Amino acid sequence: MSFKPWEQRYETEIQKNKKALESSHVPMREKFSILEYLLCLAEALSTYMKLRHEDAIEILNNFVMHCSSEAVNGVEQRIVASLQALKETLCSLYPVPNPLLEQIKDALVSRLSPSSRAIVFVSTKKQASCICDWISKLPPDLQLKPRVVVGHTAETGPGMTDPEKEEALAGFREGKYNILVATSVLEEGIDIPACNLVIRYEHVTNEIAKVQAEGRARAENSEGITIVSDTSNKMYKELLNEEKDQIVKEVMDQYLPSDDDFRLQEIRTKQLQI
């Protein structure tokens, strides 16, 4: 694999190898354990870079606790010992604020007023949960009131029920929450109140999703912001999405009729039908 260990593509490739191994008829417990180990390391590293120090420690701790009782051979015991040592090293380090998260904080503090709203789009449920928790622990005088909104699919596992989503959206509309931290479940298909600010945090997909996400910022003088790490390939991908978006807008301006022309055409069509 040529992917960097903190990239989502790296984790995806490991998951593909795990599924291929699970579907094979030859038991290869040691190889499966090594893939699990690599997946845990990748997730911990990605979390350390994108979230908080304590979130990476939690991932390592959960894996060690889960595997300690099941480690029956030398390979598995060395894996547990290695991850335990890494966890202890992280615990001994002084936690330094993540500069990427600080960009979210700066954007929210500088752009949110008591009556405005913001949505922070992220890639995973884990990111949504951790970022919502982090925002909720910022100084109370900032008046940041976050709420998680995540989906429920067979691929990503349990999420929120429809009543839970409705409660979050109603609270957002009424001002109980002024920030939604959401996965792509809010990009399309759900009616949400207009907001002033959309932040896409390490969440770069394609130009269609970009337009859909930023389209949630419908209030007057609204903004859309993308925050990505310099070490990922997402900056290039986002620039490419912006270029495609601009091309689509130019084509639409050139070839599609104006709103007045379109409405007039609709009226004539209905008149003919009648």
JSON list of C-alpha atoms in Angstrom, two decimals, residues 24-202:
[
{"chain": "A", "resi": 24, "resn": "SER", "atom": "CA", "xyz": [-11.45, -17.37, 2.69]},
{"chain": "A", "resi": 25, "resn": "HIS", "atom": "CA", "xyz": [-11.68, -20.99, 3.82]},
{"chain": "A", "resi": 26, "resn": "VAL", "atom": "CA", "xyz": [-8.15, -21.08, 5.23]},
{"chain": "A", "resi": 27, "resn": "PRO", "atom": "CA", "xyz": [-7.95, -20.00, 8.90]},
{"chain": "A", "resi": 28, "resn": "MET", "atom": "CA", "xyz": [-5.16, -17.44, 9.31]},
{"chain": "A", "resi": 29, "resn": "ARG", "atom": "CA", "xyz": [-5.58, -16.11, 12.84]},
{"chain": "A", "resi": 30, "resn": "GLU", "atom": "CA", "xyz": [-2.14, -14.54, 13.06]},
{"chain": "A", "resi": 31, "resn": "LYS", "atom": "CA", "xyz": [-2.56, -12.58, 9.82]},
{"chain": "A", "resi": 32, "resn": "PHE", "atom": "CA", "xyz": [-6.01, -11.42, 10.91]},
{"chain": "A", "resi": 33, "resn": "SER", "atom": "CA", "xyz": [-4.56, -10.25, 14.26]},
{"chain": "A", "resi": 34, "resn": "ILE", "atom": "CA", "xyz": [-1.85, -8.29, 12.44]},
{"chain": "A", "resi": 35, "resn": "LEU", "atom": "CA", "xyz": [-4.45, -6.58, 10.25]},
{"chain": "A", "resi": 36, "resn": "GLU", "atom": "CA", "xyz": [-6.45, -5.67, 13.36]},
{"chain": "A", "resi": 37, "resn": "TYR", "atom": "CA", "xyz": [-3.26, -4.27, 14.89]},
{"chain": "A", "resi": 38, "resn": "LEU", "atom": "CA", "xyz": [-2.53, -2.15, 11.79]},
{"chain": "A", "resi": 39, "resn": "LEU", "atom": "CA", "xyz": [-6.11, -0.90, 11.74]},
{"chain": "A", "resi": 40, "resn": "CYS", "atom": "CA", "xyz": [-5.91, 0.14, 15.39]},
{"chain": "A", "resi": 41, "resn": "LEU", "atom": "CA", "xyz": [-2.60, 1.96, 14.80]},
{"chain": "A", "resi": 42, "resn": "ALA", "atom": "CA", "xyz": [-4.01, 3.75, 11.73]},
{"chain": "A", "resi": 43, "resn": "GLU", "atom": "CA", "xyz": [-7.14, 4.80, 13.60]},
{"chain": "A", "resi": 44, "resn": "ALA", "atom": "CA", "xyz": [-5.15, 6.00, 16.61]},
{"chain": "A", "resi": 45, "resn": "LEU", "atom": "CA", "xyz": [-2.74, 7.99, 14.43]},
{"chain": "A", "resi": 46, "resn": "SER", "atom": "CA", "xyz": [-5.55, 9.52, 12.37]},
{"chain": "A", "resi": 47, "resn": "THR", "atom": "CA", "xyz": [-7.42, 10.41, 15.57]},
{"chain": "A", "resi": 48, "resn": "TYR", "atom": "CA", "xyz": [-4.32, 11.95, 17.14]},
{"chain": "A", "resi": 49, "resn": "MET", "atom": "CA", "xyz": [-3.85, 14.18, 14.08]},
{"chain": "A", "resi": 50, "resn": "LYS", "atom": "CA", "xyz": [-7.50, 15.17, 13.59]},
{"chain": "A", "resi": 51, "resn": "LEU", "atom": "CA", "xyz": [-8.99, 15.09, 17.10]},
{"chain": "A", "resi": 52, "resn": "ARG", "atom": "CA", "xyz": [-7.64, 15.18, 20.63]},
{"chain": "A", "resi": 53, "resn": "HIS", "atom": "CA", "xyz": [-4.79, 13.52, 22.49]},
{"chain": "A", "resi": 54, "resn": "GLU", "atom": "CA", "xyz": [-7.29, 11.79, 24.81]},
{"chain": "A", "resi": 55, "resn": "ASP", "atom": "CA", "xyz": [-9.33, 10.41, 21.89]},
{"chain": "A", "resi": 56, "resn": "ALA", "atom": "CA", "xyz": [-6.30, 8.53, 20.51]},
{"chain": "A", "resi": 57, "resn": "ILE", "atom": "CA", "xyz": [-5.58, 7.12, 23.99]},
{"chain": "A", "resi": 58, "resn": "GLU", "atom": "CA", "xyz": [-9.19, 5.91, 24.25]},
{"chain": "A", "resi": 59, "resn": "ILE", "atom": "CA", "xyz": [-8.88, 3.98, 20.96]},
{"chain": "A", "resi": 60, "resn": "LEU", "atom": "CA", "xyz": [-5.68, 2.26, 22.10]},
{"chain": "A", "resi": 61, "resn": "ASN", "atom": "CA", "xyz": [-7.13, 1.52, 25.54]},
{"chain": "A", "resi": 62, "resn": "ASN", "atom": "CA", "xyz": [-10.31, -0.04, 24.10]},
{"chain": "A", "resi": 63, "resn": "PHE", "atom": "CA", "xyz": [-8.29, -2.24, 21.74]},
{"chain": "A", "resi": 64, "resn": "VAL", "atom": "CA", "xyz": [-5.91, -3.39, 24.51]},
{"chain": "A", "resi": 65, "resn": "MET", "atom": "CA", "xyz": [-8.80, -4.21, 26.87]},
{"chain": "A", "resi": 66, "resn": "HIS", "atom": "CA", "xyz": [-10.63, -6.13, 24.12]},
{"chain": "A", "resi": 67, "resn": "CYS", "atom": "CA", "xyz": [-7.60, -8.15, 23.01]},
{"chain": "A", "resi": 68, "resn": "SER", "atom": "CA", "xyz": [-5.88, -8.84, 26.34]},
{"chain": "A", "resi": 69, "resn": "SER", "atom": "CA", "xyz": [-8.24, -11.66, 27.29]},
{"chain": "A", "resi": 70, "resn": "GLU", "atom": "CA", "xyz": [-8.16, -13.18, 23.79]},
{"chain": "A", "resi": 71, "resn": "ALA", "atom": "CA", "xyz": [-4.40, -13.11, 23.13]},
{"chain": "A", "resi": 72, "resn": "VAL", "atom": "CA", "xyz": [-3.54, -16.82, 22.99]},
{"chain": "A", "resi": 73, "resn": "ASN", "atom": "CA", "xyz": [-0.39, -16.91, 20.87]},
{"chain": "A", "resi": 74, "resn": "GLY", "atom": "CA", "xyz": [2.93, -15.10, 20.78]},
{"chain": "A", "resi": 75, "resn": "VAL", "atom": "CA", "xyz": [1.97, -12.74, 17.95]},
{"chain": "A", "resi": 76, "resn": "GLU", "atom": "CA", "xyz": [-1.18, -11.54, 19.70]},
{"chain": "A", "resi": 77, "resn": "GLN", "atom": "CA", "xyz": [0.60, -11.12, 23.02]},
{"chain": "A", "resi": 78, "resn": "ARG", "atom": "CA", "xyz": [3.31, -9.00, 21.37]},
{"chain": "A", "resi": 79, "resn": "ILE", "atom": "CA", "xyz": [0.61, -6.89, 19.68]},
{"chain": "A", "resi": 80, "resn": "VAL", "atom": "CA", "xyz": [-1.12, -6.22, 23.01]},
{"chain": "A", "resi": 81, "resn": "ALA", "atom": "CA", "xyz": [2.21, -5.38, 24.68]},
{"chain": "A", "resi": 82, "resn": "SER", "atom": "CA", "xyz": [3.15, -3.01, 21.83]},
{"chain": "A", "resi": 83, "resn": "LEU", "atom": "CA", "xyz": [-0.14, -1.12, 21.95]},
{"chain": "A", "resi": 84, "resn": "GLN", "atom": "CA", "xyz": [-0.04, -0.97, 25.75]},
{"chain": "A", "resi": 85, "resn": "ALA", "atom": "CA", "xyz": [3.44, 0.59, 25.55]},
{"chain": "A", "resi": 86, "resn": "LEU", "atom": "CA", "xyz": [2.22, 3.10, 22.95]},
{"chain": "A", "resi": 87, "resn": "LYS", "atom": "CA", "xyz": [-0.76, 4.01, 25.13]},
{"chain": "A", "resi": 88, "resn": "GLU", "atom": "CA", "xyz": [1.51, 4.57, 28.17]},
{"chain": "A", "resi": 89, "resn": "THR", "atom": "CA", "xyz": [3.79, 6.78, 26.07]},
{"chain": "A", "resi": 90, "resn": "LEU", "atom": "CA", "xyz": [0.85, 8.90, 24.93]},
{"chain": "A", "resi": 91, "resn": "CYS", "atom": "CA", "xyz": [-0.43, 9.15, 28.51]},
{"chain": "A", "resi": 92, "resn": "SER", "atom": "CA", "xyz": [2.98, 10.45, 29.63]},
{"chain": "A", "resi": 93, "resn": "LEU", "atom": "CA", "xyz": [2.98, 13.26, 27.06]},
{"chain": "A", "resi": 94, "resn": "TYR", "atom": "CA", "xyz": [1.53, 16.68, 27.79]},
{"chain": "A", "resi": 95, "resn": "PRO", "atom": "CA", "xyz": [-1.57, 17.15, 25.59]},
{"chain": "A", "resi": 96, "resn": "VAL", "atom": "CA", "xyz": [-1.06, 19.93, 23.04]},
{"chain": "A", "resi": 97, "resn": "PRO", "atom": "CA", "xyz": [-4.12, 21.64, 21.46]},
{"chain": "A", "resi": 98, "resn": "ASN", "atom": "CA", "xyz": [-4.80, 20.39, 17.95]},
{"chain": "A", "resi": 99, "resn": "PRO", "atom": "CA", "xyz": [-4.29, 23.31, 15.50]},
{"chain": "A", "resi": 100, "resn": "LEU", "atom": "CA", "xyz": [-6.98, 21.92, 13.16]},
{"chain": "A", "resi": 101, "resn": "LEU", "atom": "CA", "xyz": [-9.55, 21.91, 15.95]},
{"chain": "A", "resi": 102, "resn": "GLU", "atom": "CA", "xyz": [-8.44, 25.40, 16.92]},
{"chain": "A", "resi": 103, "resn": "GLN", "atom": "CA", "xyz": [-9.40, 26.52, 13.40]},
{"chain": "A", "resi": 104, "resn": "ILE", "atom": "CA", "xyz": [-12.94, 25.23, 14.03]},
{"chain": "A", "resi": 105, "resn": "LYS", "atom": "CA", "xyz": [-13.05, 27.15, 17.30]},
{"chain": "A", "resi": 106, "resn": "ASP", "atom": "CA", "xyz": [-11.78, 30.37, 15.68]},
{"chain": "A", "resi": 107, "resn": "ALA", "atom": "CA", "xyz": [-14.33, 30.09, 12.85]},
{"chain": "A", "resi": 108, "resn": "LEU", "atom": "CA", "xyz": [-17.23, 29.52, 15.28]},
{"chain": "A", "resi": 109, "resn": "VAL", "atom": "CA", "xyz": [-16.24, 32.25, 17.73]},
{"chain": "A", "resi": 110, "resn": "SER", "atom": "CA", "xyz": [-15.60, 34.87, 15.03]},
{"chain": "A", "resi": 111, "resn": "ARG", "atom": "CA", "xyz": [-18.74, 34.19, 12.98]},
{"chain": "A", "resi": 112, "resn": "LEU", "atom": "CA", "xyz": [-21.49, 33.04, 15.35]},
{"chain": "A", "resi": 113, "resn": "SER", "atom": "CA", "xyz": [-23.83, 35.51, 17.00]},
{"chain": "A", "resi": 114, "resn": "PRO", "atom": "CA", "xyz": [-26.53, 34.62, 19.57]},
{"chain": "A", "resi": 115, "resn": "SER", "atom": "CA", "xyz": [-29.10, 34.29, 16.77]},
{"chain": "A", "resi": 116, "resn": "SER", "atom": "CA", "xyz": [-26.98, 32.47, 14.16]},
{"chain": "A", "resi": 117, "resn": "ARG", "atom": "CA", "xyz": [-26.38, 28.77, 13.51]},
{"chain": "A", "resi": 118, "resn": "ALA", "atom": "CA", "xyz": [-23.55, 26.57, 12.23]},
{"chain": "A", "resi": 119, "resn": "ILE", "atom": "CA", "xyz": [-23.13, 23.03, 10.90]},
{"chain": "A", "resi": 120, "resn": "VAL", "atom": "CA", "xyz": [-19.79, 21.20, 11.12]},
{"chain": "A", "resi": 121, "resn": "PHE", "atom": "CA", "xyz": [-19.60, 18.33, 8.62]},
{"chain": "A", "resi": 122, "resn": "VAL", "atom": "CA", "xyz": [-17.20, 15.48, 9.42]},
{"chain": "A", "resi": 123, "resn": "SER", "atom": "CA", "xyz": [-16.43, 12.10, 7.85]},
{"chain": "A", "resi": 124, "resn": "THR", "atom": "CA", "xyz": [-17.13, 9.61, 10.66]},
{"chain": "A", "resi": 125, "resn": "LYS", "atom": "CA", "xyz": [-19.38, 9.11, 13.66]},
{"chain": "A", "resi": 126, "resn": "LYS", "atom": "CA", "xyz": [-16.30, 8.97, 15.89]},
{"chain": "A", "resi": 127, "resn": "GLN", "atom": "CA", "xyz": [-15.20, 12.41, 14.70]},
{"chain": "A", "resi": 128, "resn": "ALA", "atom": "CA", "xyz": [-18.70, 13.80, 15.20]},
{"chain": "A", "resi": 129, "resn": "SER", "atom": "CA", "xyz": [-18.91, 12.50, 18.76]},
{"chain": "A", "resi": 130, "resn": "CYS", "atom": "CA", "xyz": [-15.42, 13.68, 19.74]},
{"chain": "A", "resi": 131, "resn": "ILE", "atom": "CA", "xyz": [-15.73, 17.14, 18.17]},
{"chain": "A", "resi": 132, "resn": "CYS", "atom": "CA", "xyz": [-19.14, 17.69, 19.74]},
{"chain": "A", "resi": 133, "resn": "ASP", "atom": "CA", "xyz": [-17.70, 16.71, 23.13]},
{"chain": "A", "resi": 134, "resn": "TRP", "atom": "CA", "xyz": [-14.70, 19.01, 22.60]},
{"chain": "A", "resi": 135, "resn": "ILE", "atom": "CA", "xyz": [-16.91, 22.01, 21.66]},
{"chain": "A", "resi": 136, "resn": "SER", "atom": "CA", "xyz": [-19.17, 21.39, 24.67]},
{"chain": "A", "resi": 137, "resn": "LYS", "atom": "CA", "xyz": [-16.11, 21.66, 26.97]},
{"chain": "A", "resi": 138, "resn": "LEU", "atom": "CA", "xyz": [-14.96, 25.03, 25.62]},
{"chain": "A", "resi": 139, "resn": "PRO", "atom": "CA", "xyz": [-15.45, 28.04, 27.97]},
{"chain": "A", "resi": 140, "resn": "PRO", "atom": "CA", "xyz": [-19.17, 28.64, 28.68]},
{"chain": "A", "resi": 141, "resn": "ASP", "atom": "CA", "xyz": [-18.86, 32.36, 27.91]},
{"chain": "A", "resi": 142, "resn": "LEU", "atom": "CA", "xyz": [-18.39, 31.44, 24.22]},
{"chain": "A", "resi": 143, "resn": "GLN", "atom": "CA", "xyz": [-22.02, 30.23, 24.23]},
{"chain": "A", "resi": 144, "resn": "LEU", "atom": "CA", "xyz": [-21.37, 27.31, 21.89]},
{"chain": "A", "resi": 145, "resn": "LYS", "atom": "CA", "xyz": [-24.14, 24.70, 22.18]},
{"chain": "A", "resi": 146, "resn": "PRO", "atom": "CA", "xyz": [-23.37, 21.68, 19.98]},
{"chain": "A", "resi": 147, "resn": "ARG", "atom": "CA", "xyz": [-25.42, 18.61, 19.11]},
{"chain": "A", "resi": 148, "resn": "VAL", "atom": "CA", "xyz": [-24.41, 15.49, 17.17]},
{"chain": "A", "resi": 149, "resn": "VAL", "atom": "CA", "xyz": [-26.44, 14.29, 14.17]},
{"chain": "A", "resi": 150, "resn": "VAL", "atom": "CA", "xyz": [-25.32, 11.00, 12.62]},
{"chain": "A", "resi": 151, "resn": "GLY", "atom": "CA", "xyz": [-26.96, 8.39, 10.43]},
{"chain": "A", "resi": 152, "resn": "HIS", "atom": "CA", "xyz": [-27.62, 4.69, 10.85]},
{"chain": "A", "resi": 153, "resn": "THR", "atom": "CA", "xyz": [-26.48, 2.32, 8.09]},
{"chain": "A", "resi": 154, "resn": "ALA", "atom": "CA", "xyz": [-25.50, -1.32, 7.75]},
{"chain": "A", "resi": 155, "resn": "GLU", "atom": "CA", "xyz": [-21.96, -0.28, 6.77]},
{"chain": "A", "resi": 156, "resn": "THR", "atom": "CA", "xyz": [-21.25, 2.18, 9.59]},
{"chain": "A", "resi": 157, "resn": "GLY", "atom": "CA", "xyz": [-23.35, 0.60, 12.32]},
{"chain": "A", "resi": 158, "resn": "PRO", "atom": "CA", "xyz": [-25.75, 2.08, 14.89]},
{"chain": "A", "resi": 159, "resn": "GLY", "atom": "CA", "xyz": [-26.38, 5.79, 14.82]},
{"chain": "A", "resi": 160, "resn": "MET", "atom": "CA", "xyz": [-29.36, 7.97, 15.72]},
{"chain": "A", "resi": 161, "resn": "THR", "atom": "CA", "xyz": [-33.01, 7.05, 15.41]},
{"chain": "A", "resi": 162, "resn": "ASP", "atom": "CA", "xyz": [-35.37, 9.28, 13.39]},
{"chain": "A", "resi": 163, "resn": "PRO", "atom": "CA", "xyz": [-36.96, 10.74, 16.58]},
{"chain": "A", "resi": 164, "resn": "GLU", "atom": "CA", "xyz": [-33.47, 11.59, 17.90]},
{"chain": "A", "resi": 165, "resn": "LYS", "atom": "CA", "xyz": [-32.60, 13.37, 14.65]},
{"chain": "A", "resi": 166, "resn": "GLU", "atom": "CA", "xyz": [-35.89, 15.27, 14.73]},
{"chain": "A", "resi": 167, "resn": "GLU", "atom": "CA", "xyz": [-35.21, 16.37, 18.32]},
{"chain": "A", "resi": 168, "resn": "ALA", "atom": "CA", "xyz": [-31.76, 17.64, 17.31]},
{"chain": "A", "resi": 169, "resn": "LEU", "atom": "CA", "xyz": [-33.11, 19.54, 14.29]},
{"chain": "A", "resi": 170, "resn": "ALA", "atom": "CA", "xyz": [-35.98, 21.03, 16.32]},
{"chain": "A", "resi": 171, "resn": "GLY", "atom": "CA", "xyz": [-33.51, 22.14, 18.99]},
{"chain": "A", "resi": 172, "resn": "PHE", "atom": "CA", "xyz": [-31.31, 23.67, 16.30]},
{"chain": "A", "resi": 173, "resn": "ARG", "atom": "CA", "xyz": [-34.28, 25.55, 14.84]},
{"chain": "A", "resi": 174, "resn": "GLU", "atom": "CA", "xyz": [-35.41, 26.84, 18.24]},
{"chain": "A", "resi": 175, "resn": "GLY", "atom": "CA", "xyz": [-31.94, 27.85, 19.48]},
{"chain": "A", "resi": 176, "resn": "LYS", "atom": "CA", "xyz": [-31.46, 25.11, 22.08]},
{"chain": "A", "resi": 177, "resn": "TYR", "atom": "CA", "xyz": [-28.42, 24.15, 19.99]},
{"chain": "A", "resi": 178, "resn": "ASN", "atom": "CA", "xyz": [-26.56, 26.58, 17.74]},
{"chain": "A", "resi": 179, "resn": "ILE", "atom": "CA", "xyz": [-24.13, 24.04, 16.27]},
{"chain": "A", "resi": 180, "resn": "LEU", "atom": "CA", "xyz": [-24.80, 20.68, 14.64]},
{"chain": "A", "resi": 181, "resn": "VAL", "atom": "CA", "xyz": [-21.82, 18.33, 14.25]},
{"chain": "A", "resi": 182, "resn": "ALA", "atom": "CA", "xyz": [-22.94, 15.98, 11.51]},
{"chain": "A", "resi": 183, "resn": "THR", "atom": "CA", "xyz": [-21.87, 13.27, 9.12]},
{"chain": "A", "resi": 184, "resn": "SER", "atom": "CA", "xyz": [-23.06, 13.30, 5.50]},
{"chain": "A", "resi": 185, "resn": "VAL", "atom": "CA", "xyz": [-26.59, 12.40, 6.71]},
{"chain": "A", "resi": 186, "resn": "LEU", "atom": "CA", "xyz": [-27.38, 16.15, 6.66]},
{"chain": "A", "resi": 187, "resn": "GLU", "atom": "CA", "xyz": [-25.93, 16.85, 3.22]},
{"chain": "A", "resi": 188, "resn": "GLU", "atom": "CA", "xyz": [-29.13, 15.88, 1.46]},
{"chain": "A", "resi": 189, "resn": "GLY", "atom": "CA", "xyz": [-32.56, 14.42, 2.02]},
{"chain": "A", "resi": 190, "resn": "ILE", "atom": "CA", "xyz": [-33.29, 16.05, 5.40]},
{"chain": "A", "resi": 191, "resn": "ASP", "atom": "CA", "xyz": [-35.07, 19.36, 5.81]},
{"chain": "A", "resi": 192, "resn": "ILE", "atom": "CA", "xyz": [-32.99, 21.51, 8.15]},
{"chain": "A", "resi": 193, "resn": "PRO", "atom": "CA", "xyz": [-33.29, 25.15, 9.23]},
{"chain": "A", "resi": 194, "resn": "ALA", "atom": "CA", "xyz": [-31.22, 27.74, 7.41]},
{"chain": "A", "resi": 195, "resn": "CYS", "atom": "CA", "xyz": [-27.86, 28.48, 9.00]},
{"chain": "A", "resi": 196, "resn": "ASN", "atom": "CA", "xyz": [-25.12, 31.09, 8.68]},
{"chain": "A", "resi": 197, "resn": "LEU", "atom": "CA", "xyz": [-22.00, 28.93, 8.63]},
{"chain": "A", "resi": 198, "resn": "VAL", "atom": "CA", "xyz": [-21.05, 25.53, 7.21]},
{"chain": "A", "resi": 199, "resn": "ILE", "atom": "CA", "xyz": [-17.65, 24.06, 8.13]},
{"chain": "A", "resi": 200, "resn": "ARG", "atom": "CA", "xyz": [-16.42, 20.93, 6.36]},
{"chain": "A", "resi": 201, "resn": "TYR", "atom": "CA", "xyz": [-13.75, 19.43, 8.61]},
{"chain": "A", "resi": 202, "resn": "GLU", "atom": "CA", "xyz": [-11.50, 16.90, 6.87]}
]
